[in-house]
Amino acid sequence: MKKNFFLPALIISAAFFFTSCSKSNGETNNGTVNDSGTPGPLFSAVKTMMSSNCAVSGCHVGAGAASGLDFSNSNTIVAQQARIKVRAVDQAGTVNQMPQPPNAPLTAADQKKIIDWITAGGRLAD
């Protein structure tokens, strides 16, 4: 009788284990994000700002994007949100800021767009 109970219990336990180990925000194992939902207003504001300040020729766009980060891709923006905040907000006014000197740092309004989006969850749908 004990043997008949053990195998089904093991199978059920394994099923719970493997289904509970999935990523909940679309993040994949390689650090990229597969978020194919409709962009929300906060993300859209960040994407527009990044399109004119970051995803420009010679910087973070296309196959030769700086550091391999193509910010014309929405999934890259979502996956790199912490790095974006550090470089564009936390390090503004330093030699490490993005956009890089001699370009001016982002305006306070543009920095707030990044902060508001990340505070709301930093998802494509936010």
PDB file of C-alpha atoms in Angstrom:
ATOM      1  CA  MET A   1       0.000   0.000   0.000  1.00  0.00           C
ATOM      2  CA  LYS A   2       2.824   2.411   0.807  1.00  0.00           C
ATOM      3  CA  LYS A   3       4.448   1.855  -2.604  1.00  0.00           C
ATOM      4  CA  ASN A   4       1.208   2.762  -4.378  1.00  0.00           C
ATOM      5  CA  PHE A   5       1.061   6.079  -2.522  1.00  0.00           C
ATOM      6  CA  PHE A   6       4.739   7.015  -2.911  1.00  0.00           C
ATOM      7  CA  LEU A   7       4.930   7.177  -6.731  1.00  0.00           C
ATOM      8  CA  PRO A   8       1.885   9.456  -7.264  1.00  0.00           C
ATOM      9  CA  ALA A   9       3.070  11.713  -4.413  1.00  0.00           C
ATOM     10  CA  LEU A  10       6.504  11.964  -6.021  1.00  0.00           C
ATOM     11  CA  ILE A  11       5.026  12.835  -9.419  1.00  0.00           C
ATOM     12  CA  ILE A  12       2.738  15.503  -7.962  1.00  0.00           C
ATOM     13  CA  SER A  13       5.595  17.019  -5.944  1.00  0.00           C
ATOM     14  CA  ALA A  14       7.818  17.141  -9.023  1.00  0.00           C
ATOM     15  CA  ALA A  15       5.057  18.816 -11.033  1.00  0.00           C
ATOM     16  CA  PHE A  16       4.644  21.547  -8.394  1.00  0.00           C
ATOM     17  CA  PHE A  17       8.402  22.056  -8.210  1.00  0.00           C
ATOM     18  CA  PHE A  18       8.904  22.511 -11.944  1.00  0.00           C
ATOM     19  CA  THR A  19       5.904  24.781 -12.461  1.00  0.00           C
ATOM     20  CA  SER A  20       6.859  27.021  -9.536  1.00  0.00           C
ATOM     21  CA  CYS A  21      10.343  27.681 -10.944  1.00  0.00           C
ATOM     22  CA  SER A  22       9.224  29.626 -13.994  1.00  0.00           C
ATOM     23  CA  LYS A  23       9.854  33.361 -14.441  1.00  0.00           C
ATOM     24  CA  SER A  24       6.752  35.433 -13.807  1.00  0.00           C
ATOM     25  CA  ASN A  25       7.650  38.657 -15.638  1.00  0.00           C
ATOM     26  CA  GLY A  26       8.709  37.248 -19.000  1.00  0.00           C
ATOM     27  CA  GLU A  27      12.389  37.187 -18.053  1.00  0.00           C
ATOM     28  CA  THR A  28      14.349  34.441 -19.706  1.00  0.00           C
ATOM     29  CA  ASN A  29      17.436  32.699 -18.381  1.00  0.00           C
ATOM     30  CA  ASN A  30      19.795  34.877 -20.435  1.00  0.00           C
ATOM     31  CA  GLY A  31      18.638  38.148 -18.841  1.00  0.00           C
ATOM     32  CA  THR A  32      16.469  39.254 -21.738  1.00  0.00           C
ATOM     33  CA  VAL A  33      12.745  39.830 -21.498  1.00  0.00           C
ATOM     34  CA  ASN A  34      10.045  38.506 -23.759  1.00  0.00           C
ATOM     35  CA  ASP A  35       7.238  40.913 -22.975  1.00  0.00           C
ATOM     36  CA  SER A  36       4.933  41.060 -25.963  1.00  0.00           C
ATOM     37  CA  GLY A  37       2.007  42.898 -24.352  1.00  0.00           C
ATOM     38  CA  THR A  38       0.688  46.311 -25.271  1.00  0.00           C
ATOM     39  CA  PRO A  39       2.990  49.111 -24.086  1.00  0.00           C
ATOM     40  CA  GLY A  40       1.543  51.159 -21.249  1.00  0.00           C
ATOM     41  CA  PRO A  41       1.751  54.953 -20.928  1.00  0.00           C
ATOM     42  CA  LEU A  42       4.760  55.045 -18.569  1.00  0.00           C
ATOM     43  CA  PHE A  43       6.797  52.663 -20.723  1.00  0.00           C
ATOM     44  CA  SER A  44       5.764  54.539 -23.873  1.00  0.00           C
ATOM     45  CA  ALA A  45       7.063  57.802 -22.382  1.00  0.00           C
ATOM     46  CA  VAL A  46      10.395  56.134 -21.527  1.00  0.00           C
ATOM     47  CA  LYS A  47      10.653  54.499 -24.968  1.00  0.00           C
ATOM     48  CA  THR A  48      10.005  57.823 -26.725  1.00  0.00           C
ATOM     49  CA  MET A  49      12.607  59.584 -24.577  1.00  0.00           C
ATOM     50  CA  MET A  50      15.163  56.807 -25.170  1.00  0.00           C
ATOM     51  CA  SER A  51      14.491  56.815 -28.908  1.00  0.00           C
ATOM     52  CA  SER A  52      15.594  60.445 -29.127  1.00  0.00           C
ATOM     53  CA  ASN A  53      18.439  60.332 -26.568  1.00  0.00           C
ATOM     54  CA  CYS A  54      19.867  56.796 -26.549  1.00  0.00           C
ATOM     55  CA  ALA A  55      18.722  54.763 -29.554  1.00  0.00           C
ATOM     56  CA  VAL A  56      20.493  57.047 -32.017  1.00  0.00           C
ATOM     57  CA  SER A  57      23.208  56.431 -34.591  1.00  0.00           C
ATOM     58  CA  GLY A  58      26.544  55.711 -32.952  1.00  0.00           C
ATOM     59  CA  CYS A  59      25.006  54.827 -29.598  1.00  0.00           C
ATOM     60  CA  HIS A  60      22.480  52.160 -28.573  1.00  0.00           C
ATOM     61  CA  VAL A  61      20.817  51.166 -31.835  1.00  0.00           C
ATOM     62  CA  GLY A  62      21.144  48.381 -34.370  1.00  0.00           C
ATOM     63  CA  ALA A  63      23.622  45.558 -34.752  1.00  0.00           C
ATOM     64  CA  GLY A  64      26.611  47.659 -33.639  1.00  0.00           C
ATOM     65  CA  ALA A  65      24.911  49.084 -30.548  1.00  0.00           C
ATOM     66  CA  ALA A  66      27.215  50.241 -27.751  1.00  0.00           C
ATOM     67  CA  SER A  67      27.722  47.465 -25.171  1.00  0.00           C
ATOM     68  CA  GLY A  68      25.462  45.307 -27.350  1.00  0.00           C
ATOM     69  CA  LEU A  69      22.402  47.124 -25.973  1.00  0.00           C
ATOM     70  CA  ASP A  70      19.917  48.047 -28.689  1.00  0.00           C
ATOM     71  CA  PHE A  71      17.475  50.413 -27.014  1.00  0.00           C
ATOM     72  CA  SER A  72      15.281  50.563 -30.103  1.00  0.00           C
ATOM     73  CA  ASN A  73      14.109  47.143 -28.844  1.00  0.00           C
ATOM     74  CA  SER A  74      11.447  47.402 -26.118  1.00  0.00           C
ATOM     75  CA  ASN A  75      12.486  44.112 -24.520  1.00  0.00           C
ATOM     76  CA  THR A  76      16.046  45.399 -24.084  1.00  0.00           C
ATOM     77  CA  ILE A  77      14.759  48.502 -22.304  1.00  0.00           C
ATOM     78  CA  VAL A  78      12.683  46.385 -19.907  1.00  0.00           C
ATOM     79  CA  ALA A  79      15.557  43.966 -19.261  1.00  0.00           C
ATOM     80  CA  GLN A  80      18.059  46.780 -18.655  1.00  0.00           C
ATOM     81  CA  GLN A  81      15.877  49.060 -16.528  1.00  0.00           C
ATOM     82  CA  ALA A  82      18.182  48.996 -13.485  1.00  0.00           C
ATOM     83  CA  ARG A  83      21.231  49.819 -15.608  1.00  0.00           C
ATOM     84  CA  ILE A  84      19.325  52.587 -17.387  1.00  0.00           C
ATOM     85  CA  LYS A  85      18.385  54.167 -14.048  1.00  0.00           C
ATOM     86  CA  VAL A  86      21.943  54.004 -12.717  1.00  0.00           C
ATOM     87  CA  ARG A  87      23.511  55.550 -15.818  1.00  0.00           C
ATOM     88  CA  ALA A  88      20.809  58.091 -16.737  1.00  0.00           C
ATOM     89  CA  VAL A  89      19.528  59.108 -13.286  1.00  0.00           C
ATOM     90  CA  ASP A  90      21.889  58.135 -10.462  1.00  0.00           C
ATOM     91  CA  GLN A  91      25.084  59.064 -12.344  1.00  0.00           C
ATOM     92  CA  ALA A  92      23.718  62.165 -14.104  1.00  0.00           C
ATOM     93  CA  GLY A  93      26.294  64.953 -14.125  1.00  0.00           C
ATOM     94  CA  THR A  94      29.250  62.549 -13.779  1.00  0.00           C
ATOM     95  CA  VAL A  95      31.643  61.155 -16.369  1.00  0.00           C
ATOM     96  CA  ASN A  96      29.641  57.898 -16.240  1.00  0.00           C
ATOM     97  CA  GLN A  97      26.304  59.461 -17.179  1.00  0.00           C
ATOM     98  CA  MET A  98      24.245  58.466 -20.162  1.00  0.00           C
ATOM     99  CA  PRO A  99      24.006  60.121 -22.557  1.00  0.00           C
ATOM    100  CA  GLN A 100      27.773  60.393 -22.349  1.00  0.00           C
ATOM    101  CA  PRO A 101      29.553  63.730 -21.986  1.00  0.00           C
ATOM    102  CA  PRO A 102      29.906  66.125 -23.691  1.00  0.00           C
ATOM    103  CA  ASN A 103      26.151  65.561 -24.108  1.00  0.00           C
ATOM    104  CA  ALA A 104      24.009  67.028 -21.378  1.00  0.00           C
ATOM    105  CA  PRO A 105      22.398  64.668 -18.873  1.00  0.00           C
ATOM    106  CA  LEU A 106      18.716  63.920 -19.297  1.00  0.00           C
ATOM    107  CA  THR A 107      16.380  66.622 -18.087  1.00  0.00           C
ATOM    108  CA  ALA A 108      14.754  66.236 -14.678  1.00  0.00           C
ATOM    109  CA  ALA A 109      11.469  65.531 -16.482  1.00  0.00           C
ATOM    110  CA  ASP A 110      13.055  62.706 -18.508  1.00  0.00           C
ATOM    111  CA  GLN A 111      14.729  61.264 -15.405  1.00  0.00           C
ATOM    112  CA  LYS A 112      11.329  61.301 -13.664  1.00  0.00           C
ATOM    113  CA  LYS A 113       9.837  59.267 -16.533  1.00  0.00           C
ATOM    114  CA  ILE A 114      12.393  56.523 -15.847  1.00  0.00           C
ATOM    115  CA  ILE A 115      11.813  56.625 -12.085  1.00  0.00           C
ATOM    116  CA  ASP A 116       8.008  56.611 -12.421  1.00  0.00           C
ATOM    117  CA  TRP A 117       8.080  53.674 -14.845  1.00  0.00           C
ATOM    118  CA  ILE A 118      10.421  51.591 -12.663  1.00  0.00           C
ATOM    119  CA  THR A 119       8.450  52.447  -9.510  1.00  0.00           C
ATOM    120  CA  ALA A 120       5.279  51.213 -11.235  1.00  0.00           C
ATOM    121  CA  GLY A 121       6.961  47.867 -11.925  1.00  0.00           C
ATOM    122  CA  GLY A 122       9.205  48.525 -14.918  1.00  0.00           C
ATOM    123  CA  ARG A 123       7.144  46.378 -17.257  1.00  0.00           C
ATOM    124  CA  LEU A 124       6.178  46.974 -20.858  1.00  0.00           C
ATOM    125  CA  ALA A 125       2.540  47.255 -19.781  1.00  0.00           C
ATOM    126  CA  ASP A 126       3.205  49.952 -17.129  1.00  0.00           C
TER     127      ASP A 126
END
